[in-house]
Amino acid sequence: MKKRDFLKLSSAATAGLAFGAAAAPSAHAQSTAGTLRVAMTAADIPLTTGQPNQGAEGVRFMGITVYDGLTRWDLSRGDVAAKIVPDLAESWSISPADKRVWTLKLRRGVRFHDGSDFNADAVVWNLEKLLNRNAPQFDANQAAQGGLYTGGIASWRKLDDYTIELTTKVIDAVLPYSLASVFMSSPAQFEKVGRDWNKFAEQPSGTGPWKLVAFVPRERAELVRNPDHWDKARIPKCERLILLPIPDANTRIAALLAGRVDWVEAPPPDVIARLKQQKMQIVTNLYPHVWPYMVSFEEGSPFRDIRVRKAANMAIDRQGLVTLLGGLAAPAKGMVNPGHPWFGNPKTDLGYNPDAAKKLLAEAGYGEKNPVKVKIIISPSGSGQMQPLPMNEFIKENMRSVGIDVEFEVIDWEAVRNRRRVGASAPENKGRHGINNSWAYWDPDIGLIGPGSTFMKASGFNWGGYSNPKAEELAKAAKEELDPEKQDKLLAQLHEILVEDAAWVWIVHDLNPRALAPNVQGFVQAQSWLQDLTPVTVS
């Protein structure tokens, strides 16, 4: 694909999903002092009740803003990878007698936005809203979002007003990572609105640094500073935060250049030079991201043949794709980036080699008159999806040149996430051989243990049903290893096997670009899918 075609394709293909978002920013004609206006890639406002949808972008803008978890990611630095630190839980310990049992000491003096106290009863209540279908507060919508993080919890109980005991189904060294994405909603507010999650969504109450005061689906959400947040260092510098769902990249940029927004997620590469000329800030950083095709191992899928999987990887001109993206990405050589503690030393090179790809396909019985035919589910935009339409068209041409005919099913990002969660074996995924879902490796479960094992298949991490006995063994060992250095070594060995098996088609790592207006100050871009907006000011 020629670079000059990038914007034209992106705009035309996503126009039908803009939902009038182009007009939405004009409702806020002028930026007021202390107001930060963000153009998201999502097509809708993330779920507001506590467990946001819309992927990591939903957590970024409606999770860690309005709510807190028992742990959180330290997003204060850009020079090191984000780490897990205490949040509503001040500390935790593991029972020497049974390493499945965790004791968490809760922070005192924390209040929900409605003024009620946060305590052990609130934690029990929130776990039951996600895990106990018989509880009056159980919410299937939130449970679907939180299931990624609560699926390993077997039981919970209150020891005293500020102490909770959690028991995991297996020894689970990843639990502190998971708890950062389990957000605490107010039980008192739920009672106040008549035990109705739809009404709670309109008047939510968390303990986070921002309060949601209004939102219009598919148009905007307005949040205000919580001056009483328990962590005085994280009281927002801005008075107000306005979130605008604008899935079309060109519309986001037009809004920035017109002064209708201050912050744009995922600016398209072709406009970077123009933005810089207009004194806009372009910020990038490494973060745990890979843009892949998860492939199906179901009966009838061509990807069951390792030769086809390797050929698909070798067909992609990743450096050419990076050029198309204006240098805002890096070629992928596996699930994690080279230099990462989990990368290991894979012996197989799945880099661009179209001749080798053709040879592998010929060995597998395919040729010019008998090409491989695959159908891939993709989205037009979404959290971590970068510029999916032109990127996928570029890959389609690469694949065709070696003998793989790719057909795309283009659906909304949230629909992609739902189709990913249910797995390749689900009826709605029949006849689909892959799914393009941007992926994180911020914790061992999401990054490697889930994709490399069938014992976590219910989590949706292993979409295609990949299975290798050695990978299973290493995944289980890493899941149970409480020593971080030993766990890293096990994960590196697991990554080597995934690459040797070409378990997925890995394409590029995103550099997480954002475009900020000149008057936006104080932002530190963390090496994370999440970002802290509390230090940001708009002059």
Coordinates of C-alpha atoms in Angstrom, one line a residue:
M1 CA 0.0 0.0 0.0
K2 CA 1.3 3.4 -0.9
K3 CA 1.7 5.8 2.0
R4 CA -0.4 8.5 0.4
D5 CA -3.4 6.1 0.5
F6 CA -3.2 5.7 4.2
L7 CA -5.5 8.5 5.3
K8 CA -8.0 8.0 2.5
L9 CA -8.5 4.4 3.4
S10 CA -8.7 5.0 7.1
S11 CA -11.3 7.8 6.7
A12 CA -13.5 6.1 4.2
A13 CA -13.6 2.7 5.9
T14 CA -14.4 4.1 9.4
A15 CA -16.9 6.8 8.4
G16 CA -19.8 4.5 9.0
L17 CA -18.8 4.0 12.7
A18 CA -18.2 7.7 13.6
F19 CA -21.8 8.0 15.1
G20 CA -21.8 11.7 14.7
A21 CA -18.7 12.0 16.9
A22 CA -17.3 14.7 14.5
A23 CA -19.9 17.0 15.7
A24 CA -19.7 16.1 19.4
P25 CA -16.6 18.3 20.2
S26 CA -18.3 21.4 19.0
A27 CA -20.6 21.2 21.9
H28 CA -17.7 22.3 24.1
A29 CA -16.6 25.1 21.8
Q30 CA -13.8 26.6 23.9
S31 CA -11.4 25.0 26.3
T32 CA -11.8 26.4 29.8
A33 CA -8.9 26.7 32.2
G34 CA -8.3 23.4 34.0
T35 CA -10.4 21.3 31.5
L36 CA -8.7 18.5 29.7
R37 CA -10.7 17.2 26.6
V38 CA -9.6 13.8 25.3
A39 CA -10.5 12.2 22.0
M40 CA -10.7 8.5 22.5
T41 CA -10.5 5.8 19.8
A42 CA -13.5 4.0 21.2
A43 CA -16.9 4.4 19.6
D44 CA -18.8 4.7 22.9
I45 CA -18.3 5.8 26.5
P46 CA -16.9 2.8 28.5
L47 CA -19.1 1.1 31.0
T48 CA -19.4 3.4 34.0
T49 CA -20.4 1.0 36.8
G50 CA -17.0 -0.1 37.9
Q51 CA -15.6 -2.7 35.4
P52 CA -15.2 -0.7 32.2
N53 CA -15.5 -2.3 28.7
Q54 CA -13.7 -1.0 25.6
G55 CA -10.5 -2.8 26.6
A56 CA -7.5 -1.0 28.1
E57 CA -8.8 2.3 26.8
G58 CA -11.9 1.8 28.9
V59 CA -9.8 1.1 32.0
R60 CA -7.5 4.0 31.2
F61 CA -10.3 6.6 31.0
M62 CA -13.2 5.1 33.1
G63 CA -11.5 2.6 35.4
I64 CA -8.5 4.2 37.1
T65 CA -10.1 7.6 36.9
V66 CA -13.4 7.0 38.8
Y67 CA -12.3 3.9 40.7
D68 CA -9.5 2.3 42.6
G69 CA -8.4 -1.3 42.9
L70 CA -6.8 -3.1 45.8
T71 CA -3.5 -2.8 43.9
R72 CA -2.6 -0.4 41.1
W73 CA 0.1 0.3 38.5
D74 CA 2.6 2.9 39.3
L75 CA 2.4 5.2 36.3
S76 CA 4.5 8.0 37.6
R77 CA 7.7 7.2 35.5
G78 CA 8.4 6.8 31.8
D79 CA 11.9 5.4 32.0
V80 CA 11.0 2.0 33.5
A81 CA 8.2 -0.5 33.0
A82 CA 5.2 0.2 35.2
K83 CA 5.1 -1.9 38.4
I84 CA 2.4 -3.0 40.8
V85 CA 2.1 -1.1 44.1
P86 CA -0.4 -1.1 47.0
D87 CA -3.6 0.9 46.5
L88 CA -6.7 0.2 48.6
A89 CA -4.8 -2.7 50.0
E90 CA -1.9 -1.4 51.9
S91 CA -0.1 -4.7 52.1
W92 CA -0.6 -8.5 51.4
S93 CA 1.0 -11.7 52.5
I94 CA 0.9 -15.4 51.6
S95 CA 0.2 -18.2 54.1
P96 CA 3.3 -20.4 54.5
A97 CA 1.0 -23.4 55.1
D98 CA -1.1 -22.9 52.0
K99 CA 0.3 -20.7 49.3
R100 CA -3.2 -20.3 47.8
V101 CA -4.2 -18.2 50.7
W102 CA -3.6 -14.4 50.7
T103 CA -4.2 -11.9 53.5
L104 CA -4.8 -8.3 52.5
K105 CA -4.6 -5.4 54.9
L106 CA -6.9 -2.6 53.7
R107 CA -6.3 1.1 53.8
R108 CA -8.2 3.0 56.5
G109 CA -9.9 6.4 56.1
V110 CA -11.0 5.9 52.4
R111 CA -14.4 7.1 51.4
F112 CA -16.5 6.5 48.3
H113 CA -17.7 9.6 46.3
D114 CA -21.1 9.3 48.0
G115 CA -19.4 9.7 51.4
S116 CA -19.7 6.1 52.6
D117 CA -16.8 4.2 54.0
F118 CA -14.5 1.8 52.2
N119 CA -13.8 -1.3 54.3
A120 CA -13.7 -5.1 54.2
D121 CA -17.5 -5.4 53.7
A122 CA -17.2 -3.3 50.6
V123 CA -14.5 -5.6 49.2
V124 CA -16.6 -8.7 49.8
W125 CA -19.6 -7.0 48.2
N126 CA -17.6 -6.1 45.1
L127 CA -16.2 -9.6 44.7
E128 CA -19.7 -10.9 44.9
K129 CA -21.0 -8.5 42.3
L130 CA -18.6 -10.2 39.9
L131 CA -18.5 -13.8 41.2
N132 CA -21.7 -14.7 43.1
R133 CA -24.6 -15.1 40.7
N134 CA -27.0 -15.3 43.6
A135 CA -26.0 -12.0 45.2
P136 CA -28.4 -9.1 44.6
Q137 CA -25.6 -7.0 43.3
F138 CA -24.3 -9.5 40.8
D139 CA -23.9 -7.8 37.4
A140 CA -23.4 -10.0 34.3
N141 CA -22.0 -7.0 32.4
Q142 CA -19.3 -6.3 34.9
A143 CA -18.6 -9.9 35.5
A144 CA -17.9 -10.3 31.8
Q145 CA -15.3 -7.6 32.0
G146 CA -13.8 -8.5 35.3
G147 CA -13.7 -12.2 34.6
L148 CA -10.2 -11.9 33.2
Y149 CA -9.0 -10.8 36.6
T150 CA -11.2 -12.7 39.1
G151 CA -11.4 -16.1 37.4
G152 CA -8.6 -17.5 39.6
I153 CA -10.3 -16.5 42.9
A154 CA -11.9 -19.5 44.6
S155 CA -13.2 -17.9 47.8
W156 CA -13.0 -14.8 50.0
R157 CA -13.9 -13.8 53.5
K158 CA -13.7 -10.8 55.9
L159 CA -11.3 -11.4 58.8
D160 CA -12.0 -8.0 60.4
D161 CA -13.2 -4.5 59.2
Y162 CA -9.9 -3.9 57.4
T163 CA -8.6 -7.4 56.6
I164 CA -9.6 -9.7 53.8
E165 CA -8.6 -13.2 53.0
L166 CA -8.6 -14.5 49.4
T167 CA -8.0 -18.1 48.4
T168 CA -7.1 -18.8 44.8
K169 CA -8.0 -22.0 42.9
V170 CA -4.4 -22.8 42.4
I171 CA -1.1 -21.3 43.6
D172 CA -1.3 -18.0 41.8
A173 CA 1.7 -15.7 41.8
V174 CA 0.0 -13.3 39.4
L175 CA -2.8 -12.3 41.8
P176 CA -1.4 -8.8 42.7
Y177 CA -1.4 -8.0 39.0
S178 CA -5.0 -9.1 38.6
L179 CA -6.3 -7.2 41.5
A180 CA -5.2 -3.9 39.9
S181 CA -8.1 -4.3 37.5
V182 CA -10.8 -5.3 40.0
F183 CA -12.4 -1.9 40.8
M184 CA -14.4 -1.0 43.9
S185 CA -17.9 0.3 43.4
S186 CA -20.0 1.8 46.3
P187 CA -22.4 -0.6 48.0
A188 CA -24.2 2.3 49.6
Q189 CA -24.8 4.0 46.3
F190 CA -26.1 0.8 44.8
E191 CA -28.7 0.7 47.6
K192 CA -29.5 4.4 47.2
V193 CA -30.4 4.0 43.5
G194 CA -32.7 1.0 44.2
R195 CA -30.3 -1.8 43.5
D196 CA -30.4 -0.9 39.8
W197 CA -27.1 -1.0 37.9
N198 CA -28.6 1.1 35.1
K199 CA -29.3 3.8 37.6
F200 CA -25.9 3.4 39.2
A201 CA -24.3 3.9 35.8
E202 CA -25.9 7.3 35.7
Q203 CA -24.8 8.2 39.2
P204 CA -21.7 6.1 39.8
S205 CA -19.6 6.2 43.0
G206 CA -16.1 4.9 43.3
T207 CA -13.1 6.0 45.4
G208 CA -11.0 7.3 42.5
P209 CA -9.4 10.7 41.9
W210 CA -12.2 11.7 39.5
K211 CA -16.0 11.8 39.8
L212 CA -18.2 11.1 36.9
V213 CA -21.0 13.8 36.8
A214 CA -22.6 13.3 33.4
F215 CA -22.4 11.3 30.2
V216 CA -24.2 10.9 26.9
P217 CA -23.7 7.5 25.2
R218 CA -21.5 7.7 22.0
E219 CA -21.0 11.4 22.6
R220 CA -19.2 12.5 25.8
A221 CA -18.5 11.9 29.5
E222 CA -17.7 14.7 32.0
L223 CA -15.6 14.0 35.1
V224 CA -14.6 16.4 37.8
R225 CA -11.7 16.5 40.3
N226 CA -12.2 14.6 43.6
P227 CA -10.6 17.0 46.1
D228 CA -11.1 14.4 48.9
H229 CA -9.2 11.6 47.3
W230 CA -7.3 9.6 50.0
D231 CA -4.0 9.9 48.1
K232 CA -3.3 13.6 48.2
A233 CA -0.5 13.2 45.6
R234 CA -3.0 12.0 43.1
I235 CA -5.7 14.7 43.4
P236 CA -6.1 15.8 39.8
K237 CA -4.5 19.1 38.8
C238 CA -7.3 19.7 36.2
E239 CA -10.7 20.7 37.4
R240 CA -12.5 18.8 34.7
L241 CA -12.0 15.9 32.3
I242 CA -14.1 15.5 29.2
L243 CA -14.0 12.2 27.2
L244 CA -15.1 12.1 23.6
P245 CA -15.5 8.9 21.7
I246 CA -14.2 9.5 18.2
P247 CA -13.3 6.3 16.4
D248 CA -12.3 7.9 13.1
A249 CA -8.6 9.0 13.3
N250 CA -9.0 11.9 10.9
T251 CA -11.9 13.3 12.8
R252 CA -9.8 13.2 16.0
I253 CA -7.0 15.1 14.3
A254 CA -9.4 17.7 12.9
A255 CA -10.8 18.3 16.4
L256 CA -7.3 18.8 17.8
L257 CA -6.3 21.2 15.0
A258 CA -9.5 23.1 15.4
G259 CA -9.0 23.5 19.2
R260 CA -12.0 21.4 20.1
V261 CA -9.9 18.8 22.0
D262 CA -6.6 18.9 23.8
W263 CA -5.5 15.3 23.6
V264 CA -5.8 12.7 20.8
E265 CA -5.2 8.9 21.2
A266 CA -3.5 7.1 18.3
P267 CA -2.9 9.9 15.7
P268 CA -2.4 8.5 12.2
P269 CA 1.3 8.6 11.0
D270 CA 0.7 10.7 7.9
V271 CA -0.4 13.7 10.0
I272 CA 2.5 13.7 12.5
A273 CA 4.6 16.2 10.5
R274 CA 1.7 18.6 10.2
L275 CA 0.9 18.3 13.9
K276 CA 4.5 19.1 14.8
Q277 CA 4.3 22.2 12.5
Q278 CA 1.3 23.3 14.4
K279 CA 3.4 22.9 17.7
M280 CA 1.4 19.9 18.8
Q281 CA 3.3 17.5 21.2
I282 CA 3.8 14.0 19.9
V283 CA 4.6 11.6 22.7
T284 CA 5.6 8.0 22.4
N285 CA 7.1 5.3 24.6
L286 CA 7.6 1.6 24.8
Y287 CA 4.8 -0.4 26.4
P288 CA 3.8 -4.1 26.7
H289 CA 1.9 -4.3 23.4
V290 CA 1.8 -6.6 20.4
W291 CA -0.5 -6.4 17.4
P292 CA -1.1 -10.0 16.3
Y293 CA -3.4 -12.4 14.6
M294 CA -4.5 -15.1 17.1
V295 CA -5.1 -18.1 14.9
S296 CA -7.5 -21.0 15.2
F297 CA -6.5 -24.6 15.8
E298 CA -10.1 -25.8 15.3
E299 CA -10.9 -28.6 12.9
G300 CA -10.8 -27.3 9.3
S301 CA -8.5 -24.3 10.1
P302 CA -5.5 -24.2 7.7
F303 CA -3.5 -22.8 10.7
R304 CA -3.5 -26.3 12.3
D305 CA -0.5 -26.9 10.0
I306 CA 2.6 -25.4 11.5
R307 CA 4.0 -24.8 8.0
V308 CA 1.0 -22.5 7.2
R309 CA 1.5 -20.7 10.5
K310 CA 5.2 -20.2 9.9
A311 CA 4.5 -19.1 6.3
A312 CA 1.9 -16.5 7.4
N313 CA 4.5 -15.1 9.8
M314 CA 7.2 -15.1 7.1
A315 CA 5.0 -13.4 4.6
I316 CA 4.8 -10.1 6.4
D317 CA 7.1 -7.2 5.6
R318 CA 7.1 -5.8 9.1
Q319 CA 9.7 -3.2 8.4
G320 CA 7.6 -2.0 5.5
L321 CA 4.6 -1.8 7.8
V322 CA 6.6 0.2 10.3
T323 CA 7.5 2.6 7.5
L324 CA 3.8 2.9 6.6
L325 CA 3.2 3.7 10.3
G326 CA 5.7 6.5 10.2
G327 CA 8.1 4.7 12.5
L328 CA 5.5 4.6 15.3
A329 CA 5.9 0.8 15.7
A330 CA 8.6 -1.9 15.9
P331 CA 8.7 -5.2 14.1
A332 CA 7.6 -8.1 16.3
K333 CA 9.7 -11.3 16.7
G334 CA 7.3 -13.0 19.0
M335 CA 4.8 -12.2 21.7
V336 CA 7.2 -9.9 23.7
N337 CA 9.8 -7.6 22.5
P338 CA 13.5 -8.6 22.3
G339 CA 15.3 -7.5 25.4
H340 CA 12.3 -8.3 27.6
P341 CA 13.0 -10.7 30.5
W342 CA 10.6 -13.2 28.9
F343 CA 11.9 -13.1 25.4
G344 CA 14.4 -16.0 25.8
N345 CA 16.4 -17.2 22.8
P346 CA 14.0 -18.6 20.2
K347 CA 15.8 -20.6 17.5
T348 CA 13.2 -20.1 14.8
D349 CA 13.4 -16.8 12.8
L350 CA 9.8 -15.9 11.7
G351 CA 11.0 -12.7 10.0
Y352 CA 10.1 -11.6 6.5
N353 CA 11.1 -14.3 4.0
P354 CA 8.5 -14.7 1.2
D355 CA 10.6 -17.4 -0.6
A356 CA 10.7 -19.6 2.5
A357 CA 7.0 -18.9 3.0
K358 CA 6.1 -20.2 -0.5
K359 CA 8.3 -23.2 0.0
L360 CA 6.5 -24.1 3.3
L361 CA 3.1 -23.7 1.7
A362 CA 4.1 -25.9 -1.2
E363 CA 5.2 -28.6 1.3
A364 CA 1.8 -28.2 2.9
G365 CA 0.1 -28.9 -0.4
Y366 CA -0.8 -25.3 -1.4
G367 CA 0.1 -23.5 -4.6
E368 CA -0.9 -20.9 -7.1
K369 CA -4.0 -22.8 -8.1
N370 CA -4.7 -23.9 -4.6
P371 CA -4.1 -20.9 -2.2
V372 CA -4.7 -21.0 1.5
K373 CA -8.0 -19.3 2.3
V374 CA -8.5 -17.8 5.7
K375 CA -11.0 -15.4 7.2
I376 CA -9.8 -13.0 9.9
I377 CA -12.0 -10.9 12.3
I378 CA -10.8 -7.3 12.5
S379 CA -12.0 -3.9 13.8
P380 CA -11.9 -0.4 12.3
S381 CA -10.5 1.1 15.5
G382 CA -10.1 0.4 19.3
S383 CA -7.8 0.3 22.2
G384 CA -4.3 -0.7 21.1
Q385 CA -5.6 -1.4 17.6
M386 CA -3.4 1.3 16.1
Q387 CA -4.5 1.9 12.4
P388 CA -6.1 -1.5 11.8
L389 CA -7.7 -1.0 8.4
P390 CA -4.7 0.2 6.4
M391 CA -2.5 -2.2 8.4
N392 CA -4.6 -5.2 7.5
E393 CA -4.8 -4.2 3.9
F394 CA -1.0 -4.0 3.8
I395 CA -0.8 -7.5 5.3
K396 CA -3.5 -8.9 3.0
E397 CA -1.3 -7.9 0.0
N398 CA 1.8 -9.5 1.7
M399 CA -0.2 -12.7 2.3
R400 CA -1.5 -12.8 -1.3
S401 CA 2.0 -12.6 -2.7
V402 CA 3.0 -15.9 -1.1
G403 CA -0.3 -17.8 -1.7
I404 CA -2.6 -17.0 1.3
D405 CA -5.9 -15.4 0.4
V406 CA -7.2 -13.4 3.3
E407 CA -10.8 -12.3 3.8
F408 CA -11.7 -9.9 6.6
E409 CA -14.8 -9.7 8.7
V410 CA -14.9 -6.1 10.0
I411 CA -16.9 -5.5 13.2
D412 CA -16.9 -3.0 16.0
W413 CA -14.0 -3.2 18.6
E414 CA -16.2 -4.2 21.5
A415 CA -17.8 -6.9 19.3
V416 CA -14.2 -8.1 18.4
R417 CA -13.5 -8.4 22.2
N418 CA -16.7 -10.4 22.7
R419 CA -15.8 -12.7 19.9
R420 CA -12.3 -13.1 21.3
R421 CA -13.5 -14.0 24.8
V422 CA -15.7 -16.9 23.6
G423 CA -12.9 -18.6 21.6
A424 CA -12.6 -20.0 18.2
S425 CA -14.8 -22.9 19.0
A426 CA -17.9 -20.8 19.6
P427 CA -20.7 -21.0 17.0
E428 CA -20.3 -17.3 16.1
N429 CA -16.7 -17.9 15.2
K430 CA -17.3 -20.9 13.0
G431 CA -15.5 -20.5 9.7
R432 CA -13.2 -17.8 11.1
H433 CA -9.5 -18.7 11.3
G434 CA -8.0 -15.8 13.1
I435 CA -8.8 -12.6 15.1
N436 CA -6.9 -9.4 15.1
N437 CA -6.9 -8.3 18.8
S438 CA -4.2 -6.1 20.2
W439 CA -2.6 -7.8 23.1
A440 CA -0.9 -6.9 26.3
Y441 CA 2.0 -8.6 28.2
W442 CA 1.8 -6.5 31.3
D443 CA 1.5 -9.6 33.5
P444 CA 2.4 -13.2 33.1
D445 CA -1.2 -14.5 32.8
I446 CA -2.2 -12.2 29.9
G447 CA 1.2 -12.2 28.3
L448 CA 2.2 -15.8 28.1
I449 CA 0.6 -18.2 30.6
G450 CA -2.9 -17.8 29.2
P451 CA -2.0 -17.9 25.5
G452 CA 0.3 -20.8 26.1
S453 CA -2.0 -23.1 28.1
T454 CA -5.4 -24.8 27.9
F455 CA -5.9 -24.8 31.6
M456 CA -6.7 -21.0 31.3
K457 CA -8.7 -21.4 28.1
A458 CA -11.9 -20.1 29.9
S459 CA -10.2 -16.8 30.3
G460 CA -10.3 -16.2 26.6
F461 CA -6.5 -15.7 26.4
N462 CA -6.0 -18.8 24.3
W463 CA -8.6 -17.9 21.6
G464 CA -7.5 -20.6 19.1
G465 CA -7.1 -23.5 21.4
Y466 CA -3.3 -23.8 21.0
S467 CA -1.8 -26.8 22.9
N468 CA 1.7 -28.2 23.5
P469 CA 2.4 -30.4 26.6
K470 CA 5.7 -28.7 27.3
A471 CA 4.1 -25.3 27.1
E472 CA 1.4 -26.5 29.5
E473 CA 4.0 -27.7 31.9
L474 CA 6.0 -24.4 31.8
A475 CA 2.8 -22.3 32.0
K476 CA 1.7 -24.1 35.2
A477 CA 5.1 -23.8 36.7
A478 CA 5.3 -20.1 36.0
K479 CA 1.8 -19.6 37.4
E480 CA 2.9 -21.1 40.7
E481 CA 6.4 -19.6 41.0
L482 CA 6.5 -16.9 43.6
D483 CA 10.1 -15.9 43.1
P484 CA 10.1 -13.3 40.3
E485 CA 13.5 -14.2 38.9
K486 CA 12.7 -17.9 38.7
Q487 CA 9.3 -17.0 37.2
D488 CA 11.0 -14.9 34.5
K489 CA 13.2 -17.8 33.5
L490 CA 10.2 -20.1 33.1
L491 CA 8.4 -17.5 31.1
A492 CA 11.4 -17.1 28.8
Q493 CA 11.3 -20.9 28.1
L494 CA 7.6 -20.7 27.5
H495 CA 8.1 -17.9 25.0
E496 CA 10.7 -19.9 23.1
I497 CA 8.2 -22.7 22.6
L498 CA 5.4 -20.3 21.4
V499 CA 7.8 -18.9 18.8
E500 CA 9.0 -22.3 17.7
D501 CA 5.4 -23.4 17.3
A502 CA 4.4 -20.1 15.6
A503 CA 1.4 -20.2 17.9
W504 CA 0.2 -16.8 16.7
V505 CA 1.1 -14.5 13.8
W506 CA 3.0 -11.6 15.5
I507 CA 3.2 -8.4 13.5
V508 CA 4.4 -5.2 15.3
H509 CA 4.7 -3.6 18.7
D510 CA 3.0 -0.2 19.0
L511 CA 4.9 2.8 20.4
N512 CA 1.7 4.2 21.9
P513 CA 1.6 7.6 20.1
R514 CA -0.5 10.5 21.4
A515 CA -0.9 14.0 20.2
L516 CA -1.3 16.8 22.8
A517 CA -2.0 20.5 22.4
P518 CA 0.8 22.9 23.2
N519 CA -0.9 24.0 26.4
V520 CA -1.1 20.5 27.9
Q521 CA 1.6 20.1 30.6
G522 CA 2.6 17.6 33.2
F523 CA 2.0 14.4 31.4
V524 CA 4.5 11.6 31.9
Q525 CA 3.9 8.7 29.4
A526 CA 4.3 5.5 31.4
Q527 CA 5.5 2.3 29.8
S528 CA 2.0 0.9 30.2
W529 CA -1.4 0.5 28.5
L530 CA -2.7 2.8 31.3
Q531 CA -1.8 6.4 31.9
D532 CA -2.3 8.7 34.9
L533 CA -4.1 11.9 34.0
T534 CA -4.0 13.4 37.5
P535 CA -0.7 15.4 37.0
V536 CA -1.9 16.9 33.7
T537 CA -2.7 20.6 33.5
V538 CA -4.2 22.7 30.6
S539 CA -3.1 26.3 30.6

